Short mmCIF file of C-alpha atoms in Angstrom, two decimals:
data_model
loop_
_atom_site.label_atom_id
_atom_site.label_comp_id
_atom_site.label_asym_id
_atom_site.label_seq_id
_atom_site.Cartn_x
_atom_site.Cartn_y
_atom_site.Cartn_z
CA MET V 1 104.04 78.91 78.49
CA ARG V 2 106.20 77.23 75.86
CA VAL V 3 105.83 73.87 74.12
CA THR V 4 109.33 72.43 73.95
CA GLU V 5 108.72 69.01 72.41
CA ILE V 6 106.05 67.17 70.45
CA PHE V 7 106.11 63.38 70.24
CA LEU V 8 103.55 61.47 68.18
CA LYS V 9 103.26 57.72 67.62
CA ASP V 10 100.74 56.29 65.12
CA TYR V 11 98.78 59.53 65.32
CA ARG V 12 96.84 60.36 62.16
CA ASN V 13 99.35 60.14 59.30
CA PHE V 14 102.44 60.28 61.54
CA ALA V 15 104.00 56.89 62.21
CA GLU V 16 106.48 58.53 64.57
CA LEU V 17 107.41 62.15 65.05
CA LYS V 18 109.65 63.95 67.50
CA LEU V 19 109.97 67.74 67.23
CA ASP V 20 111.79 70.42 69.19
CA LEU V 21 110.10 73.81 68.88
CA SER V 22 111.32 77.38 68.94
CA GLU V 23 110.16 79.64 71.76
CA GLY V 24 108.82 82.09 69.20
CA ILE V 25 107.00 81.39 65.94
CA ASN V 26 107.05 77.90 64.42
CA ILE V 27 105.81 77.63 60.84
CA PHE V 28 104.81 74.36 59.18
CA LEU V 29 104.71 74.70 55.39
CA GLY V 30 103.32 72.20 52.91
CA ARG V 31 100.58 71.32 50.50
CA ASN V 32 97.14 70.38 51.77
CA ALA V 33 96.55 66.92 53.31
CA GLN V 34 100.21 66.41 54.26
CA GLY V 35 99.73 66.44 58.05
CA LYS V 36 100.28 70.08 59.04
CA THR V 37 96.95 70.39 60.84
CA ASN V 38 97.52 67.09 62.65
CA ILE V 39 100.42 68.66 64.54
CA LEU V 40 98.29 71.56 65.77
CA GLU V 41 95.42 69.24 66.58
CA ALA V 42 97.70 67.07 68.73
CA VAL V 43 98.69 70.07 70.87
CA TYR V 44 95.09 71.23 71.21
CA PHE V 45 93.86 67.72 72.00
CA ALA V 46 96.47 67.52 74.76
CA SER V 47 95.06 70.78 76.15
CA VAL V 48 91.28 70.19 76.20
CA LEU V 49 90.80 66.53 75.14
CA ARG V 50 88.74 67.66 72.15
CA SER V 51 89.42 67.48 68.44
CA ARG V 52 87.60 68.07 65.21
CA ALA V 53 87.46 64.30 64.69
CA VAL V 54 84.03 62.71 65.12
CA LYS V 55 85.48 60.07 67.47
CA PHE V 56 88.80 60.13 69.30
CA THR V 57 89.59 56.73 67.74
CA ASP V 58 89.76 58.57 64.39
CA LEU V 59 93.00 60.10 65.67
CA ILE V 60 94.66 56.68 65.51
CA SER V 61 96.41 55.73 62.26
CA TRP V 62 93.94 53.67 60.24
CA ASP V 63 95.97 50.42 60.35
CA LYS V 64 97.02 50.68 64.03
CA ASP V 65 95.39 49.67 67.32
CA ALA V 66 96.74 52.54 69.42
CA ALA V 67 98.22 56.03 69.27
CA PHE V 68 100.34 58.07 71.64
CA VAL V 69 100.66 61.85 72.03
CA LYS V 70 103.16 63.46 74.38
CA ILE V 71 103.71 67.21 74.69
CA GLY V 72 106.59 68.61 76.70
CA PHE V 73 106.27 72.22 77.84
CA ARG V 74 107.54 74.82 80.26
CA LYS V 75 105.05 76.49 82.58
CA ALA V 76 106.22 79.09 85.11
CA GLU V 77 109.74 78.06 84.01
CA VAL V 78 109.12 74.47 85.20
CA SER V 79 109.41 71.61 82.71
CA GLN V 80 106.32 69.41 82.52
CA GLU V 81 104.68 66.97 80.13
CA VAL V 82 101.23 65.67 79.35
CA ALA V 83 100.50 62.50 77.40
CA VAL V 84 97.48 60.68 76.00
CA GLU V 85 97.39 57.01 75.05
CA LEU V 86 94.50 56.08 72.75
CA SER V 87 93.30 52.50 72.20
CA ALA V 88 91.08 51.58 69.24
CA ARG V 89 90.48 48.03 70.42
CA LYS V 90 89.42 49.04 73.93
CA ARG V 91 87.91 52.33 72.70
CA SER V 92 89.55 54.01 75.66
CA ARG V 93 92.14 56.60 76.54
CA ARG V 94 94.67 56.93 79.33
CA LEU V 95 95.90 60.30 80.51
CA PHE V 96 99.27 61.11 82.06
CA VAL V 97 100.73 64.20 83.71
CA ASN V 98 104.48 64.05 84.29
CA GLY V 99 104.35 60.27 83.89
CA GLU V 100 101.54 59.70 86.40
CA MET V 101 98.15 58.46 85.23
CA VAL V 102 95.34 60.90 86.09
CA ARG V 103 91.65 61.52 85.43
CA SER V 104 90.46 64.14 82.96
CA LYS V 105 89.65 66.73 85.64
CA SER V 106 93.35 66.71 86.66
CA PHE V 107 94.51 66.80 83.05
CA VAL V 108 92.56 69.59 81.32
CA GLY V 109 94.14 72.99 81.95
CA ARG V 110 97.70 71.76 82.47
CA LEU V 111 98.73 72.73 78.95
CA ASN V 112 96.96 75.86 77.70
CA SER V 113 96.47 76.59 74.01
CA VAL V 114 94.20 78.62 71.74
CA ILE V 115 93.42 77.39 68.24
CA PHE V 116 92.35 79.62 65.36
CA ALA V 117 91.15 77.89 62.19
CA PRO V 118 89.41 79.16 59.02
CA GLU V 119 86.00 78.01 60.28
CA ASP V 120 86.39 80.40 63.24
CA LEU V 121 86.15 83.29 60.80
CA PHE V 122 82.52 82.34 60.28
CA MET V 123 81.58 81.23 63.79
CA PHE V 124 79.23 84.20 64.13
CA ARG V 125 76.90 82.75 61.51
CA GLY V 126 77.34 79.16 62.62
CA SER V 127 75.32 77.18 65.13
CA PRO V 128 75.09 78.10 68.84
CA ALA V 129 76.71 74.73 69.64
CA GLY V 130 79.98 75.91 68.11
CA ARG V 131 79.97 79.09 70.17
CA ARG V 132 79.19 77.14 73.36
CA GLN V 133 82.06 74.77 72.54
CA PHE V 134 84.39 77.76 72.15
CA LEU V 135 83.30 79.13 75.53
CA ASN V 136 83.50 75.77 77.31
CA ALA V 137 87.02 75.07 76.02
CA GLU V 138 88.22 78.52 77.02
CA ILE V 139 86.81 78.46 80.57
CA SER V 140 87.77 74.82 81.17
CA GLN V 141 91.43 75.67 80.55
CA ALA V 142 91.18 78.58 82.97
CA SER V 143 89.17 76.77 85.65
CA PRO V 144 89.40 73.05 86.50
CA VAL V 145 86.32 73.52 88.71
CA TYR V 146 84.30 74.69 85.71
CA TYR V 147 85.43 71.66 83.69
CA GLU V 148 84.37 69.32 86.49
CA ASN V 149 81.00 71.09 86.90
CA LEU V 150 80.44 70.82 83.16
CA GLN V 151 81.09 67.07 83.24
CA VAL V 152 78.59 66.65 86.07
CA TYR V 153 76.06 68.87 84.31
CA ASN V 154 76.24 66.80 81.11
CA HIS V 155 75.66 63.64 83.15
CA ILE V 156 72.63 65.23 84.83
CA ILE V 157 71.14 66.25 81.47
CA ASN V 158 71.63 62.76 80.03
CA GLN V 159 70.02 61.09 83.06
CA ARG V 160 67.19 63.60 83.21
CA ASN V 161 66.44 63.09 79.51
CA VAL V 162 66.22 59.33 80.02
CA LEU V 163 63.80 59.86 82.89
CA LEU V 164 61.69 62.36 80.89
CA LYS V 165 61.17 59.75 78.19
CA LYS V 166 60.18 57.13 80.78
CA ILE V 167 57.67 59.50 82.38
CA ARG V 168 56.20 60.27 78.95
CA ALA V 169 55.88 56.54 78.28
CA GLY V 170 54.23 55.94 81.66
CA GLN V 171 57.19 53.93 82.93
CA ALA V 172 58.12 56.32 85.75
CA ARG V 173 56.37 58.75 88.07
CA ARG V 174 56.68 62.48 87.62
CA ALA V 175 57.68 62.88 91.27
CA SER V 176 60.93 61.07 90.49
CA LEU V 177 61.95 64.10 88.44
CA GLU V 178 62.30 66.37 91.48
CA THR V 179 65.74 65.13 92.56
CA TRP V 180 67.16 65.64 89.07
CA ASN V 181 65.52 69.06 88.81
CA GLU V 182 67.28 70.18 91.99
CA GLN V 183 70.67 69.07 90.63
CA PHE V 184 69.82 70.54 87.23
CA ALA V 185 69.19 73.96 88.81
CA LYS V 186 72.28 73.76 91.03
CA TYR V 187 74.76 73.03 88.25
CA SER V 188 73.02 75.31 85.75
CA ALA V 189 73.57 78.20 88.17
CA ARG V 190 77.22 77.31 88.69
CA ILE V 191 77.98 77.06 84.96
CA THR V 192 76.03 80.18 84.01
CA ALA V 193 77.65 82.29 86.72
CA GLU V 194 81.12 81.27 85.54
CA ARG V 195 80.22 81.93 81.91
CA LEU V 196 78.88 85.40 82.72
CA ILE V 197 82.06 86.34 84.57
CA SER V 198 84.23 85.00 81.73
CA VAL V 199 82.26 86.78 79.01
CA ASP V 200 82.44 90.01 81.01
CA MET V 201 86.24 89.76 81.01
CA LEU V 202 86.45 88.57 77.42
CA LYS V 203 84.35 91.41 76.02
CA ASP V 204 86.64 94.05 77.55
CA PHE V 205 89.73 92.47 75.98
CA ALA V 206 87.96 92.01 72.63
CA ARG V 207 86.68 95.59 72.50
CA ILE V 208 90.18 97.04 72.89
CA ILE V 209 91.83 94.59 70.48
CA TYR V 210 89.15 95.10 67.81
CA LYS V 211 89.62 98.85 67.94
CA ASN V 212 93.41 98.52 67.59
CA ILE V 213 93.20 96.05 64.69
CA SER V 214 90.45 97.76 62.72
CA ALA V 215 91.69 101.33 63.15
CA GLN V 216 87.99 102.20 62.88
CA ASN V 217 85.74 103.98 65.32
CA GLU V 218 83.62 100.86 65.79
CA LYS V 219 82.52 99.26 69.03
CA PHE V 220 82.73 95.46 69.24
CA SER V 221 80.74 93.88 72.07
CA ILE V 222 79.77 90.42 73.27
CA LYS V 223 76.67 89.33 75.16
CA TYR V 224 75.84 86.05 76.84
CA ASP V 225 72.37 85.08 75.62
CA LEU V 226 70.52 83.37 78.46
CA LYS V 227 67.33 81.65 77.31
CA TYR V 228 64.09 82.79 78.96
CA LEU V 229 65.90 85.70 80.59
CA ASP V 230 63.36 87.73 82.58
CA PHE V 231 65.65 90.05 84.56
CA ASP V 232 68.23 92.71 83.69
CA ILE V 233 71.52 90.91 84.10
CA THR V 234 73.52 94.14 83.76
CA LYS V 235 72.03 95.35 87.03
CA LYS V 236 73.11 92.23 88.90
CA ASN V 237 76.53 91.85 90.47
CA PHE V 238 77.25 88.41 89.05
CA TYR V 239 80.67 88.36 90.72
CA SER V 240 78.91 88.02 94.09
CA GLY V 241 77.87 84.88 95.91
CA GLU V 242 74.36 86.29 96.21
CA PHE V 243 73.99 86.24 92.44
CA LYS V 244 74.66 82.48 92.31
CA HIS V 245 71.86 81.97 94.84
CA TYR V 246 69.64 84.24 92.77
CA LEU V 247 70.43 82.19 89.66
CA PHE V 248 69.74 78.93 91.50
CA ASP V 249 66.28 80.13 92.59
CA TRP V 250 65.57 81.46 89.09
CA TYR V 251 66.55 78.17 87.47
CA LYS V 252 64.34 76.22 89.89
CA LYS V 253 61.39 78.43 88.94
CA ILE V 254 61.94 78.13 85.18
CA ILE V 255 62.61 74.38 85.34
CA ALA V 256 59.38 73.85 87.27
CA GLU V 257 57.48 75.90 84.69
CA LYS V 258 58.99 74.01 81.74
CA SER V 259 58.97 70.46 83.16
CA GLN V 260 55.64 69.47 81.58
CA ARG V 261 56.84 70.63 78.19
CA ASP V 262 60.11 68.72 78.71
CA ILE V 263 58.13 65.56 79.49
CA GLU V 264 56.08 65.97 76.32
CA ARG V 265 59.24 66.47 74.24
CA GLY V 266 61.32 63.87 76.08
CA ASN V 267 64.33 66.14 76.53
CA SER V 268 65.56 69.13 78.52
CA GLY V 269 64.73 72.16 76.40
CA PHE V 270 66.25 74.69 78.73
CA GLY V 271 69.57 75.28 80.47
CA PRO V 272 73.19 76.26 79.70
CA HIS V 273 73.31 73.66 76.92
CA HIS V 274 70.86 75.88 74.98
CA ASP V 275 72.45 79.28 75.66
CA ASP V 276 74.42 81.27 73.10
CA LEU V 277 76.85 84.13 72.55
CA LYS V 278 75.83 87.20 70.57
CA PHE V 279 78.24 89.63 68.95
CA PHE V 280 77.62 93.26 68.02
CA ILE V 281 79.29 96.04 66.04
CA ASN V 282 77.97 99.43 67.12
CA ASP V 283 75.02 97.65 68.80
CA ARG V 284 74.01 95.92 65.54
CA GLU V 285 74.14 92.12 65.62
CA LEU V 286 77.18 90.95 63.69
CA LYS V 287 75.68 87.81 62.14
CA LEU V 288 72.80 89.84 60.67
CA TYR V 289 74.44 93.09 59.65
CA GLY V 290 78.21 92.55 59.71
CA SER V 291 80.38 92.67 56.59
CA GLN V 292 82.93 89.95 55.78
CA GLY V 293 85.71 92.34 56.82
CA GLN V 294 84.05 93.05 60.17
CA MET V 295 83.58 89.33 60.80
CA ARG V 296 87.23 88.59 60.05
CA THR V 297 88.37 91.37 62.35
CA ALA V 298 85.94 90.27 65.06
CA ALA V 299 87.10 86.63 64.84
CA LEU V 300 90.75 87.65 65.08
CA SER V 301 89.97 89.99 67.99
CA LEU V 302 88.07 87.21 69.76
CA LYS V 303 90.98 84.78 69.49
CA LEU V 304 93.53 87.34 70.65
CA SER V 305 91.27 88.27 73.56
CA GLU V 306 91.13 84.57 74.46
CA LEU V 307 94.91 84.71 74.85
CA GLU V 308 94.57 87.67 77.22
CA PHE V 309 91.78 85.95 79.15
CA LEU V 310 93.86 82.81 79.75
CA LYS V 311 96.87 84.90 80.71
CA SER V 312 94.77 86.73 83.32
CA ALA V 313 93.61 83.37 84.72
CA ARG V 314 96.87 81.40 84.47
CA GLY V 315 99.54 84.08 84.77
CA GLU V 316 101.11 83.54 81.34
CA TYR V 317 100.08 83.39 77.72
CA PRO V 318 98.93 80.07 76.26
CA VAL V 319 100.38 78.66 73.06
CA LEU V 320 98.65 79.99 69.94
CA LEU V 321 97.78 77.55 67.15
CA LEU V 322 97.01 79.13 63.75
CA ASP V 323 95.67 76.59 61.27
CA ASP V 324 95.97 77.99 57.73
CA VAL V 325 94.32 81.30 58.61
CA MET V 326 97.02 83.52 57.08
CA SER V 327 95.56 82.92 53.62
CA GLU V 328 92.13 84.03 54.88
CA LEU V 329 93.39 87.34 56.27
CA ASP V 330 94.34 90.35 54.18
CA ALA V 331 97.84 91.85 54.35
CA ASN V 332 96.86 94.41 57.00
CA ARG V 333 95.33 91.85 59.36
CA ARG V 334 98.29 89.49 58.89
CA GLU V 335 100.63 92.35 59.75
CA GLN V 336 98.59 93.29 62.83
CA LEU V 337 98.53 89.67 63.98
CA LEU V 338 102.28 89.10 63.61
CA LYS V 339 102.98 92.44 65.29
CA PHE V 340 100.79 91.44 68.26
CA LEU V 341 102.52 88.06 68.62
CA LYS V 342 105.97 89.63 68.49
CA LEU V 343 105.05 92.34 71.00
CA LYS V 344 103.52 89.88 73.48
CA LYS V 345 106.22 87.19 72.91
CA ILE V 346 103.58 84.50 72.43
CA GLN V 347 104.78 81.11 71.24
CA THR V 348 102.89 80.34 68.04
CA ILE V 349 102.54 77.29 65.83
CA ILE V 350 101.35 78.17 62.32
CA THR V 351 100.41 76.05 59.33
CA ALA V 352 100.45 77.54 55.85
CA THR V 353 100.73 76.48 52.23
CA GLU V 354 103.05 79.31 51.17
CA LYS V 355 105.92 81.22 52.73
CA LYS V 356 104.82 84.50 51.12
CA TYR V 357 102.43 85.22 54.02
CA PHE V 358 105.37 85.97 56.32
CA PRO V 359 107.86 88.87 56.30
CA ASP V 360 111.39 88.41 54.98
CA ALA V 361 112.88 89.17 58.40
CA ASP V 362 113.75 86.42 60.86
CA PHE V 363 110.31 85.36 62.09
CA GLY V 364 110.92 81.94 63.58
CA LYS V 365 111.60 78.30 62.82
CA VAL V 366 110.32 76.81 59.56
CA PHE V 367 109.43 73.15 59.00
CA GLU V 368 108.51 71.50 55.70
CA VAL V 369 105.73 68.89 55.93
CA ASN V 370 105.30 66.21 53.29
CA ALA V 371 103.25 63.00 53.60
CA GLY V 372 103.55 62.72 57.36
CA LYS V 373 107.24 63.58 57.51
CA ILE V 374 108.98 66.76 58.70
CA PHE V 375 112.01 68.26 56.98
#
């Protein structure tokens, strides 16, 4: 997969921008707060409809009513484009694939990208929500069905939480919860099964990449942490249809057991929206015992394994977005990263403040960014 063109209109600090990219490495150099990250964020937003902005309307230039993002790319050697039109006044967005307006479930996954930012170096010690967001974005790009199931699941949780509060206040009967509990169990099983399969694939890629990068005899492993787990998941064949039925029955049992507590709390305290990822080096939990060097290597390994995961699902590598991480990596890890990208021929968009992080050899196309303009 290759991004060929980026077009931005009234997006962040870009009044208008049109860029043609190299098939290899594209480097955007400039001081902080000049707009480098906005370019990466536009590509990622066009992939998963998520950004680090609190609200999508924050992506619109502060004095404008609307913004437009269009990304041209080649996938399986076929030219395509995705576009997003954002309206501040209507607080809405319109999505387009090859000029035709579509819904989000037909949009997410068209353009595949992986973003690696400085905060990812410390995701192991961050909140579970950040790790779930990482997993959801990864699987949604690989599987449109997962993305759709996740949208339905979030709707079920919101509606169930409203009902729980009404039951607690005596404004609804407890029996009315049964229908939502059935749907809650159904979609919880679907999402969890897909996550388990994805983590199983991801951990194999990450283990190999970590070993190659670290040059140490250390074992890096990943585990999906399922709340209230009362069975040995390693002994279950979670690739089978039977396992999904097993999960469905298990969720129904746990939901029934926890429903009274949920009513008392007024929210759903159990389900995939509470699960987590755990990371280990030599069977010792990384966030508790890992060094800074191990965490940096693990984060880099995780992002590179995400590339391999999406390639296995989509048939070609996604675009890699590196947001000012070169300064956070030591010389050895930078060298290993650039060597990997060159070997795999992965199109990469990099932001950096200094050119010194890159070798003197021909490594790609360089752009200078200054106050929302590209030189």
